[in-house]
mmCIF file of C-alpha atoms in Angstrom:
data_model
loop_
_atom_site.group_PDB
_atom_site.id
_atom_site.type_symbol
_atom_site.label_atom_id
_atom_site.label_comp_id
_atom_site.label_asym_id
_atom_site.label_seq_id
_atom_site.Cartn_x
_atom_site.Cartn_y
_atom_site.Cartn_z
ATOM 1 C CA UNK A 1 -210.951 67.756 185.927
ATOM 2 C CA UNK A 2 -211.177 67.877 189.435
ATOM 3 C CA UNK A 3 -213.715 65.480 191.265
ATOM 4 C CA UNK A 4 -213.734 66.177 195.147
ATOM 5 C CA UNK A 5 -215.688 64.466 198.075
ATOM 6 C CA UNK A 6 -215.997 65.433 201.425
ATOM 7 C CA UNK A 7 -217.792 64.390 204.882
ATOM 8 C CA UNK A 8 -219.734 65.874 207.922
ATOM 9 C CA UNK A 9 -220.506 62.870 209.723
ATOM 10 C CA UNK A 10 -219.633 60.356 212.624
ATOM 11 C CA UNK A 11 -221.209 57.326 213.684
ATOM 12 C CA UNK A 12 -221.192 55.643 210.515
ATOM 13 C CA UNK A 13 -218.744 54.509 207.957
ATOM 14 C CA UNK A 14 -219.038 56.883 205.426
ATOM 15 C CA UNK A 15 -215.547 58.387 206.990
ATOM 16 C CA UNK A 16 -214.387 55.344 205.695
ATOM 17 C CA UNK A 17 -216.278 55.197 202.657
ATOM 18 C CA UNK A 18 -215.028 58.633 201.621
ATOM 19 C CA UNK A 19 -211.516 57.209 202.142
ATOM 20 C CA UNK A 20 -211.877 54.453 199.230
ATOM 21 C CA UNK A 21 -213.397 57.249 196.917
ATOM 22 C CA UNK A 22 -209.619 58.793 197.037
ATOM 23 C CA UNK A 23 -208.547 56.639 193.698
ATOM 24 C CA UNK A 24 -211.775 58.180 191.823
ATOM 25 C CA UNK A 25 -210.528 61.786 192.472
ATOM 26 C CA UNK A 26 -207.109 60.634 191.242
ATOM 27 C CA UNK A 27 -208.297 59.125 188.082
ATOM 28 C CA UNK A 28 -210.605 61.866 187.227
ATOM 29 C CA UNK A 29 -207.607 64.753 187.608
ATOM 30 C CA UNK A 30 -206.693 62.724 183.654
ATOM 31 C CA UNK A 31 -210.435 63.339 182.870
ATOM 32 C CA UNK A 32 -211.791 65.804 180.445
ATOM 33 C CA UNK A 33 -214.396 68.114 181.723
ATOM 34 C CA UNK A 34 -215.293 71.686 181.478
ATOM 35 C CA UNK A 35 -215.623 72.191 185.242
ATOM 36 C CA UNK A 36 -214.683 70.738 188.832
ATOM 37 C CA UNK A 37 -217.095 69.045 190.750
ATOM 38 C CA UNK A 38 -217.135 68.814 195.031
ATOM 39 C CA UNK A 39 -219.290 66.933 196.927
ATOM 40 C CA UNK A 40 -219.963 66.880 200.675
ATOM 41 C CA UNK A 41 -221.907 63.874 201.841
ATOM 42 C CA UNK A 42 -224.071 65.256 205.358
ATOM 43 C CA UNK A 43 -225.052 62.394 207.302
ATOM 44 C CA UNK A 44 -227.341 63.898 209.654
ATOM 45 C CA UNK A 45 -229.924 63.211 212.160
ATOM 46 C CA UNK A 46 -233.508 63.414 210.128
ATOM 47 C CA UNK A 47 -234.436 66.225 212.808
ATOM 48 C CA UNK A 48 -232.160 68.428 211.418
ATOM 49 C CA UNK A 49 -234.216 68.628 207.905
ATOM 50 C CA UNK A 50 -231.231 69.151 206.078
ATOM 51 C CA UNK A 51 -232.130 68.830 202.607
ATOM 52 C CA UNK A 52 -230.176 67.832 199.143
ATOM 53 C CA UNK A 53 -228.385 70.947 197.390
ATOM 54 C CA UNK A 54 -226.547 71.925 194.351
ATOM 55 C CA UNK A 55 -225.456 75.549 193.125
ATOM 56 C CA UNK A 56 -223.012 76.156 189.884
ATOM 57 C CA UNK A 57 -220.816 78.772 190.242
ATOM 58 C CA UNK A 58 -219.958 80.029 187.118
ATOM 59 C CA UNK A 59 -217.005 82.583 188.439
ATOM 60 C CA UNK A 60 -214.792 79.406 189.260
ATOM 61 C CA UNK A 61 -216.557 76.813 187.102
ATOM 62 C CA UNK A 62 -217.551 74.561 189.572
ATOM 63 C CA UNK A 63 -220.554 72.616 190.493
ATOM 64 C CA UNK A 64 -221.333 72.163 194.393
ATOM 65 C CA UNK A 65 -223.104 68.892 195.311
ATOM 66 C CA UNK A 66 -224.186 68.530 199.176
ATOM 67 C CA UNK A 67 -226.097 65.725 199.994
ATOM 68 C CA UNK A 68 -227.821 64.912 202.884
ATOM 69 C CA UNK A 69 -228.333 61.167 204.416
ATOM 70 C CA UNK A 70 -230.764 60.543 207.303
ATOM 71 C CA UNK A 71 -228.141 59.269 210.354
ATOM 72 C CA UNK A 72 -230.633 56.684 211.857
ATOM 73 C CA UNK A 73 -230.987 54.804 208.192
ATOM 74 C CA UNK A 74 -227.408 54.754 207.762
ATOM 75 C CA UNK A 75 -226.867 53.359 211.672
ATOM 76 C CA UNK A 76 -228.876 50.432 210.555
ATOM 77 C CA UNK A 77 -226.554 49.560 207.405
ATOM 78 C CA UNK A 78 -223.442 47.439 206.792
ATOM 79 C CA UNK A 79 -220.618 49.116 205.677
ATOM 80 C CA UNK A 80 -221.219 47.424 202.527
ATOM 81 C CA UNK A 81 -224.824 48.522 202.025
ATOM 82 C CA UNK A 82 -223.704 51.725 203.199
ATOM 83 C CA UNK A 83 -221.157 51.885 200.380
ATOM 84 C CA UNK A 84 -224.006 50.529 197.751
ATOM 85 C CA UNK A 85 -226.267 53.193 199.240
ATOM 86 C CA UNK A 86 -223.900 55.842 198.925
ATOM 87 C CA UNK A 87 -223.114 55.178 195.344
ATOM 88 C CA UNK A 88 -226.813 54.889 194.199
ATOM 89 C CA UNK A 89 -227.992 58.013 195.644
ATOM 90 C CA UNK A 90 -224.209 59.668 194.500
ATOM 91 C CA UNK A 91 -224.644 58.645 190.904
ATOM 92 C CA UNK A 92 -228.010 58.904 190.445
ATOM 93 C CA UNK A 93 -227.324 62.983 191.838
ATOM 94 C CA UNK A 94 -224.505 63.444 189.766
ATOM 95 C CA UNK A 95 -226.200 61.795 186.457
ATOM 96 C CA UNK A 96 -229.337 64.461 187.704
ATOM 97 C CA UNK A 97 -227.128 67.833 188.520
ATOM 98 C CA UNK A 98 -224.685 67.745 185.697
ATOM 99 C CA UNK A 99 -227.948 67.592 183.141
ATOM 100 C CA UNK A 100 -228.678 71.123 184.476
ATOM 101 C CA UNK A 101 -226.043 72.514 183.419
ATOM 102 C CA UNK A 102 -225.816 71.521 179.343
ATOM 103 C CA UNK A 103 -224.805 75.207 178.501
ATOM 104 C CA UNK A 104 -221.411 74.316 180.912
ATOM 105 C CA UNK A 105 -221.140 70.720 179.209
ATOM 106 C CA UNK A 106 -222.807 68.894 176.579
ATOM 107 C CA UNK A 107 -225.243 65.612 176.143
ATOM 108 C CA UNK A 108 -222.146 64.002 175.115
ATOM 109 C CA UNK A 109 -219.210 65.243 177.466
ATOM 110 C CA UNK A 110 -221.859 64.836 180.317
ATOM 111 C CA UNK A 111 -221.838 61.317 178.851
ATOM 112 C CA UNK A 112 -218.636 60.574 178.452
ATOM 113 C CA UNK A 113 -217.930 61.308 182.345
ATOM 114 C CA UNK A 114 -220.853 59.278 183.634
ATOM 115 C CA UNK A 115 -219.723 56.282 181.920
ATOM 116 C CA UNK A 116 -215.981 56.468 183.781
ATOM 117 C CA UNK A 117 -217.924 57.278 187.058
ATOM 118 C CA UNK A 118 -219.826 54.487 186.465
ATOM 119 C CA UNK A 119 -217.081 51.966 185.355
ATOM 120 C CA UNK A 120 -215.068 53.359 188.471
ATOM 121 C CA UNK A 121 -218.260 52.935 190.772
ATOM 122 C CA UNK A 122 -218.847 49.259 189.330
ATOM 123 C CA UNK A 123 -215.377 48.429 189.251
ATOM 124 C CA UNK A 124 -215.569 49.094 192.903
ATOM 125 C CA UNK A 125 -218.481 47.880 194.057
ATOM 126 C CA UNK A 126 -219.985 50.631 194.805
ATOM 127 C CA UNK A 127 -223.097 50.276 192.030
ATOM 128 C CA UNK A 128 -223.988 46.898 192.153
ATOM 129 C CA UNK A 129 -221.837 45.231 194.424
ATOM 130 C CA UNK A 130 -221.955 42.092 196.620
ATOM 131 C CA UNK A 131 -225.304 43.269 198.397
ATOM 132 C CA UNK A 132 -226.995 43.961 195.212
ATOM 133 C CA UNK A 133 -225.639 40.466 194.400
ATOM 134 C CA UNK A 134 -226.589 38.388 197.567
ATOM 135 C CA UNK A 135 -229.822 40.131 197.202
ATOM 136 C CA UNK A 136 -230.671 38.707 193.582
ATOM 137 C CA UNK A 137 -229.071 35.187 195.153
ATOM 138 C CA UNK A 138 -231.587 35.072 198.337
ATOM 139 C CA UNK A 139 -234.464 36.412 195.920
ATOM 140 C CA UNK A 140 -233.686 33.045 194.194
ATOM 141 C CA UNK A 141 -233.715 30.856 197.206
ATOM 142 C CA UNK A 142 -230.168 29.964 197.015
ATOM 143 C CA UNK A 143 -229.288 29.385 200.278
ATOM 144 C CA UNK A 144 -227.241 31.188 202.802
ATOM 145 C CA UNK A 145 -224.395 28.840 203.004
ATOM 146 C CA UNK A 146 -223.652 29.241 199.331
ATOM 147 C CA UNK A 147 -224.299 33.088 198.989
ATOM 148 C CA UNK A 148 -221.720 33.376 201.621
ATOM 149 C CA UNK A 149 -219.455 31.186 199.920
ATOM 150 C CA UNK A 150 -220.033 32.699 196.409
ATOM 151 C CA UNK A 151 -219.606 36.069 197.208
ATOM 152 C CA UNK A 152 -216.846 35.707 199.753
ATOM 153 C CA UNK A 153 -219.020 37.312 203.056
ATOM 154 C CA UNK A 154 -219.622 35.909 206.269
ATOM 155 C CA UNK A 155 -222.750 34.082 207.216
ATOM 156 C CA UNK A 156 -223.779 36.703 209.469
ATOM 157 C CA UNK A 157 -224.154 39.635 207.020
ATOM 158 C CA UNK A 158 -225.751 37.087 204.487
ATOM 159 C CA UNK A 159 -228.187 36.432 207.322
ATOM 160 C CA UNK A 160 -228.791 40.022 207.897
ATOM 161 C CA UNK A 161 -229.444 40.901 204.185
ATOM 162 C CA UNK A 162 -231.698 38.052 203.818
ATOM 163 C CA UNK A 163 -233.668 39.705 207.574
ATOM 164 C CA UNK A 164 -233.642 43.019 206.091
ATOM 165 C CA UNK A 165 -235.488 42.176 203.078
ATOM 166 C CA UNK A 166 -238.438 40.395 204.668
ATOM 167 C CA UNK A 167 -238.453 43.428 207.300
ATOM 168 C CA UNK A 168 -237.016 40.922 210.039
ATOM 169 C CA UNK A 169 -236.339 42.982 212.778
ATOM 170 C CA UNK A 170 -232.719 44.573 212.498
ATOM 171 C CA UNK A 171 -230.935 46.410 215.218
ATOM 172 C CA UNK A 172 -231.171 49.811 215.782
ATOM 173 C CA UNK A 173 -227.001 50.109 215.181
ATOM 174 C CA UNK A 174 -225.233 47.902 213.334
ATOM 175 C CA UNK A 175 -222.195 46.662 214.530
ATOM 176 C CA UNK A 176 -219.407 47.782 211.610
ATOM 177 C CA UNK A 177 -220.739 51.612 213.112
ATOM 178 C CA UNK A 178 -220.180 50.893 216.788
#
């Protein structure tokens, strides 16, 4: 099958982002699936009101995903809570399209390739990675020092996580999208 992402963005990592999502195109050209799948990922300013799309067209068997990010949240992230972001609202999408189209692919084939996305995505941190894991830490009260330590990330992003989830004031650009 072919599974294909591209960007309109800037200011953010999700140009790099996209980058690391080249090995999950590769792997799913061995895949088995009736149709081909692209994605464009819109980061946009929220004034723009672009809004979350798909069409299937059923001349080239293929299923169009474009979906739209507000700019000023994804300013404020990491580039590793943009990556967790990114794969959240990209698999939960995907999981949600494809089960539109059952008369294109099955319960079961539909399935069959949400279970490699989702080995590929958690493989890669992109479902459930270190910021879904330093979150569950600091929810614990297990300090900074050793959520740093244990998950291999500096102090400072530890620190931010840990602001950002008792709404401590956060700057308005992060500094991995300066």
């Amino acid at each position: 099958m072919e599974l294909a992402f591209t960007l309109d963005t800037g200011g953010t990592c999700v140009g790099e982002l996209r980058e690391e999502l080249l090995p999950l195109e590769e792997s799913a050209v061995t895949w088995e699936f009736p149709y081909a799948i692209f994605v464009v990922f819109r980061v946009l300013p929220e004034s723009y009101e672009r809004r979350t799309s798909r069409r299937f067209d059923s001349r080239d068997h293929t299923l169009y995903l474009d979906i739209s990010l507000s700019y000023e949240q994804y300013q404020r992230l990491s580039k590793n809570e943009q990556r967790e972001a990114l794969g959240n609202h990209l698999y939960g999408y995907l999981k949600e399209s494809i089960a539109k189209y059952t008369k294109h692919a099955d319960k079961t084939v539909q399935d069959q390739l949400l279970q490699l996305v989702k080995s590929w995505m958690l493989a890669n941190h992109w479902l459930e990675g270190k910021i879904h894991q330093a979150r569950i830490l600091l929810s614990q009260e297990i300090g900074l020092y050793e959520v740093s330590r244990s998950l291999k990330m500096p102090l400072e992003e530890i620190e931010y996580i840990l602001l950002r989830m008792n709404d401590g004031a956060t700057a308005e650009v992060h500094p991995d999208n300066l």
